[in-house]
Amino acid sequence: MRADVAVTSGRPRPLTTFVLKVHSRCDLACDHCYIYEHADQTWRQQPRSMAPETVRAAAYAIADHAAAHALPSVSVVLHGGEPLLVGPARLREILLRLREAIAPVTVLDLRMQSNGVSLTPEICAILAEFQVSVGISLDGDRVANDLHRRYASGASSYDRVLSALRLLRRPEHRQIYGGLLCTVDLRADPVRVYEALRRQEPPRVDFLLPHASWDSPPSGATGTAYADWLGKIYDQWLAEGRPVPIRLFDSLRSLAAGGPSLTEWVGLDSVDLAVIETDGSWEQVDSLKTAYHGAAATGLDVFSHTADDAARHPMIAQRRAGIAALCATCRACPVVQQCGGGLLAHRYRSGSGFDNPSVYCADLKELITNVSGVPVADSGVGVDAAGQSGLAGEVLDDLGSGYGAAGVLDTLHRAELSMSRMLVAQVYEDAAGDGVPGAELAEAVQSAWHLVGHLDTAAPHGLRRVLGHPYVRSWATGCLRRLPSNGPGRALGPGYLANVAAAAAIAADVPAELPVPVYDGALHLPTIGTMSLGGWDTDTVLVATRPGGFSVRVGGADHSVGLDVDEPASGWQPTRRLDFAGRSLLLDDTDPFRHGLGWPPADRMSPIEADRLQSLLAEARESVLNEVPRYATSLDVTMRTVTPLAADPSGRLRSGSKRDAYGAVGIGPVPDAESLAVLLVHEVQHLKFGALVDVYDLVDHSRRAFARVGWRPDPRPIEAALTGTYAHLAVADIWRVRAARDAVARENFLRYRGWVSSALAQVEASGALTEDGRRFVVAMRETVESWGVGNRVTR
């Protein structure tokens, strides 16, 4: 290890993406390349290709890391240089070694970034065999691409790249077509660049700003030239209904709504990535090579150091420190949550290192303003010197009290809707990049995505209804994690996007016709209902919408039926609506993704059972309003879907919610409305907490701390202890109000208050809370202290 390398101790937050430099040279001589043309010239010291023993050591280092952290999946990106220069035989050996070492431990997501000029049918066949998603670098049309992407002789690479893309668009290779990467050049016409990229039918597009720093600023740029250039593409993209995912734009739209970023270029999300060079050295992200010679080095290697050692490296840790790693100027900026300071490499300046805003600061502000539609000066959100967002402070204080004002809760709801939209978009991107088996299924996914884009412009209300459905998010999350879901939904993969799109068209009363997959003999339309197809022997039906309903048919007109959305018919079970204080709740007892709420779901309710649930809900809401009115707001804003749960044979009351189904509450049989009131408030607290931690990090997950809680026999991870404590805080509050009524209620209050107080003390003492987490816990403790001490119960 280098003498100047300092590695922190303790268990680090795991890495999930590994860039494997299988070849260190390139067959092009692009003059904007950050590896060969910028400050860092360490590539000259690297072996040309990664030796077999290095591949083996790297593969087992990744596998050991995945096993130690129980990672559900890891991504390995073959990179260079140009990775295709290893040739087909060596490429197969590398992929085989990676699969043999990693696949037994976790799901292996293989990717490659290439210039494409050496792609051949033989290599495509190998990549398809190992399911490697391939991204190709292309800067637009011939004029734009030839500005930089040339051979050393000066000859154009354009025709060779287009030949590679034609290979990837073949039906047998389409599943490995990962997308296009385009580096911006202000001299190129932005709309022509965009249209040229669109013609290649990519599953997604990445636009990159040319790597630069304060020492080597972008050439030829004045004012917000890069934002203006990208803005013209953004306007065209919106006008066309966002026909292809563009990662930068999708990330900024998500961040503007409080959701996650999809790229390390913007936002404050952690970048869980490390590079392994051809000699086996662990390195930081390649973009740092634009800063100074040796900037990406760590002094570690796969032969002597684990991936945990790499994750502990101070510079890798800095990239994952969020707002605390930014300079004071960035922390005080009103768009810091969306910008995130920009790419780390772009902040570098001699003398002050990376403690600066991005060299593209003005462009990022302007682009964020264009995408969010909110002028920076009007955003009203600032960040103090400690890195605490003023808006974050208000949210944490408000929700930490246990309650939640309507405006704050509505903000969380909109953030969750934005996140669901991004997850569904990512399902399409992954399906388009990885391939969807079966010609009919692939057709359904493509048709569905085109319909989603049309609805987003023509009838966004229908799309919002369906994309905001809790169980659509459950499906999308399961697809992205590549995990089987519980219950009948286990077979529903990316093809279910067609079910989502058809449901959105029905909800919006927009005429549409598309093929929709059938699973286990049933057609599922989220938020609309489920149709049993009886003896229809088919995997796909054609759904055609019409005002107030839709028709379903197989092939020609051999089997066809017309249905009204809200009217039950033979085999057709529409979802039903319940009134909840003048607001409509979805009674969902047919959705295949309603499993996983902590207790098995019940079968479809009879009309009599649904009427009884309607009455109980109305009475329970009235009980909450009378006893703890501030929690009634939480019920009104947060709860959107009710799913009946099966009865517990032991007689125990059952309720449930789940992390990836925001807005859904499961309820088992209850004897009365007062019992239901307690269950509803308890589960809605879980929903609120889940939405909160989607936006704010309350717990430092690199610290593996646990707490013992009164309601569970086993030690709980700190975040799990915190969510349980938050739910029991509300339950304690209800029993506090009822305590004057009888001894049982008083005993319940004292028990729940004791649980909450003890859990808060352990959580605070764990040392695993972030600054936001400490602020949230302080607000919870203040609520508990307001109730009084000892045996005195206050109201």
Short mmCIF file of N, CA and C in Angstrom, two decimals, residues 399 409 412-413 416 470 473 597 634-635 637-641 656-666 680-694 723 726-727:
data_model
loop_
_atom_site.label_atom_id
_atom_site.label_comp_id
_atom_site.label_asym_id
_atom_site.label_seq_id
_atom_site.Cartn_x
_atom_site.Cartn_y
_atom_site.Cartn_z
N LEU A 399 -42.87 16.24 10.36
CA LEU A 399 -43.16 14.81 10.38
C LEU A 399 -42.62 14.13 11.63
N LEU A 409 -47.25 16.57 3.65
CA LEU A 409 -47.64 15.23 3.22
C LEU A 409 -47.90 15.19 1.72
N LEU A 412 -44.60 14.91 -0.08
CA LEU A 412 -44.11 13.53 -0.08
C LEU A 412 -44.86 12.68 -1.10
N HIS A 413 -46.17 12.91 -1.18
CA HIS A 413 -46.97 12.14 -2.13
C HIS A 413 -46.50 12.40 -3.56
N GLU A 416 -43.28 10.63 -4.24
CA GLU A 416 -43.46 9.20 -4.45
C GLU A 416 -44.01 8.91 -5.85
N PRO A 470 -50.19 1.98 -5.85
CA PRO A 470 -49.11 1.37 -5.05
C PRO A 470 -48.54 0.09 -5.65
N ARG A 473 -45.99 0.26 -8.52
CA ARG A 473 -44.62 0.44 -8.04
C ARG A 473 -44.04 -0.88 -7.53
N LEU A 597 -47.91 -7.74 2.18
CA LEU A 597 -48.31 -6.73 3.18
C LEU A 597 -48.17 -7.24 4.61
N SER A 634 -53.14 12.87 8.06
CA SER A 634 -52.27 11.84 7.49
C SER A 634 -53.07 10.78 6.75
N LEU A 635 -54.19 10.36 7.34
CA LEU A 635 -55.03 9.37 6.67
C LEU A 635 -55.56 9.92 5.36
N VAL A 637 -54.47 12.29 3.33
CA VAL A 637 -53.52 12.58 2.25
C VAL A 637 -52.76 11.33 1.81
N THR A 638 -52.45 10.45 2.74
CA THR A 638 -51.50 9.36 2.46
C THR A 638 -52.17 8.09 1.95
N MET A 639 -53.29 7.72 2.57
CA MET A 639 -53.91 6.43 2.23
C MET A 639 -54.70 6.56 0.93
N ARG A 640 -54.38 5.72 -0.05
CA ARG A 640 -55.04 5.76 -1.36
C ARG A 640 -55.71 4.45 -1.73
N THR A 641 -55.25 3.34 -1.16
CA THR A 641 -55.74 2.02 -1.53
C THR A 641 -55.89 1.16 -0.28
N GLY A 656 -51.32 -4.28 7.52
CA GLY A 656 -50.01 -4.31 6.89
C GLY A 656 -49.82 -3.21 5.87
N SER A 657 -48.56 -2.97 5.56
CA SER A 657 -48.14 -2.06 4.49
C SER A 657 -46.80 -2.57 4.02
N LYS A 658 -46.31 -2.04 2.91
CA LYS A 658 -44.99 -2.46 2.47
C LYS A 658 -44.26 -1.30 1.82
N ARG A 659 -42.95 -1.38 1.90
CA ARG A 659 -42.06 -0.28 1.55
C ARG A 659 -42.23 0.16 0.11
N ASP A 660 -42.50 -0.78 -0.81
CA ASP A 660 -42.58 -0.43 -2.22
C ASP A 660 -44.03 -0.30 -2.70
N ALA A 661 -44.95 -0.01 -1.79
CA ALA A 661 -46.35 0.18 -2.17
C ALA A 661 -46.91 1.37 -1.41
N TYR A 662 -46.31 2.53 -1.63
CA TYR A 662 -46.75 3.75 -0.94
C TYR A 662 -48.23 4.01 -1.24
N GLY A 663 -49.00 4.23 -0.17
CA GLY A 663 -50.42 4.55 -0.30
C GLY A 663 -51.34 3.39 -0.04
N ALA A 664 -50.81 2.16 0.05
CA ALA A 664 -51.65 0.96 0.24
C ALA A 664 -51.61 0.51 1.68
N VAL A 665 -52.79 0.20 2.23
CA VAL A 665 -52.91 -0.33 3.58
C VAL A 665 -53.71 -1.62 3.50
N GLY A 666 -53.18 -2.67 4.11
CA GLY A 666 -53.90 -3.94 4.20
C GLY A 666 -54.62 -4.03 5.53
N LEU A 680 -55.27 1.70 11.18
CA LEU A 680 -55.05 2.63 10.08
C LEU A 680 -53.94 3.62 10.39
N VAL A 681 -54.00 4.21 11.57
CA VAL A 681 -52.99 5.20 11.94
C VAL A 681 -51.61 4.54 11.99
N HIS A 682 -51.54 3.34 12.54
CA HIS A 682 -50.27 2.62 12.62
C HIS A 682 -49.66 2.40 11.24
N GLU A 683 -50.45 1.90 10.28
CA GLU A 683 -49.92 1.61 8.95
C GLU A 683 -49.59 2.87 8.16
N VAL A 684 -50.40 3.91 8.32
CA VAL A 684 -50.12 5.16 7.62
C VAL A 684 -48.80 5.76 8.11
N GLN A 685 -48.47 5.58 9.38
CA GLN A 685 -47.17 6.04 9.87
C GLN A 685 -46.04 5.34 9.13
N HIS A 686 -46.19 4.05 8.88
CA HIS A 686 -45.17 3.33 8.11
C HIS A 686 -45.05 3.91 6.70
N LEU A 687 -46.19 4.22 6.08
CA LEU A 687 -46.15 4.80 4.73
C LEU A 687 -45.45 6.15 4.74
N LYS A 688 -45.76 6.98 5.70
CA LYS A 688 -45.13 8.30 5.79
C LYS A 688 -43.63 8.17 5.98
N PHE A 689 -43.23 7.27 6.87
CA PHE A 689 -41.80 7.10 7.13
C PHE A 689 -41.07 6.59 5.88
N GLY A 690 -41.68 5.63 5.18
CA GLY A 690 -41.06 5.12 3.97
C GLY A 690 -40.87 6.19 2.92
N ALA A 691 -41.89 7.06 2.77
CA ALA A 691 -41.78 8.16 1.81
C ALA A 691 -40.70 9.15 2.24
N LEU A 692 -40.59 9.38 3.54
CA LEU A 692 -39.59 10.31 4.05
C LEU A 692 -38.18 9.82 3.76
N VAL A 693 -37.90 8.53 4.00
CA VAL A 693 -36.54 8.04 3.81
C VAL A 693 -36.24 7.80 2.32
N ASP A 694 -37.25 7.89 1.47
CA ASP A 694 -36.97 7.91 0.04
C ASP A 694 -36.31 9.23 -0.36
N THR A 723 -38.55 3.05 12.10
CA THR A 723 -39.89 3.04 11.50
C THR A 723 -40.92 2.44 12.46
N TYR A 726 -41.74 5.06 15.07
CA TYR A 726 -42.59 6.11 14.52
C TYR A 726 -44.05 5.66 14.47
N ALA A 727 -44.27 4.40 14.08
CA ALA A 727 -45.64 3.87 14.05
C ALA A 727 -46.21 3.77 15.45
#
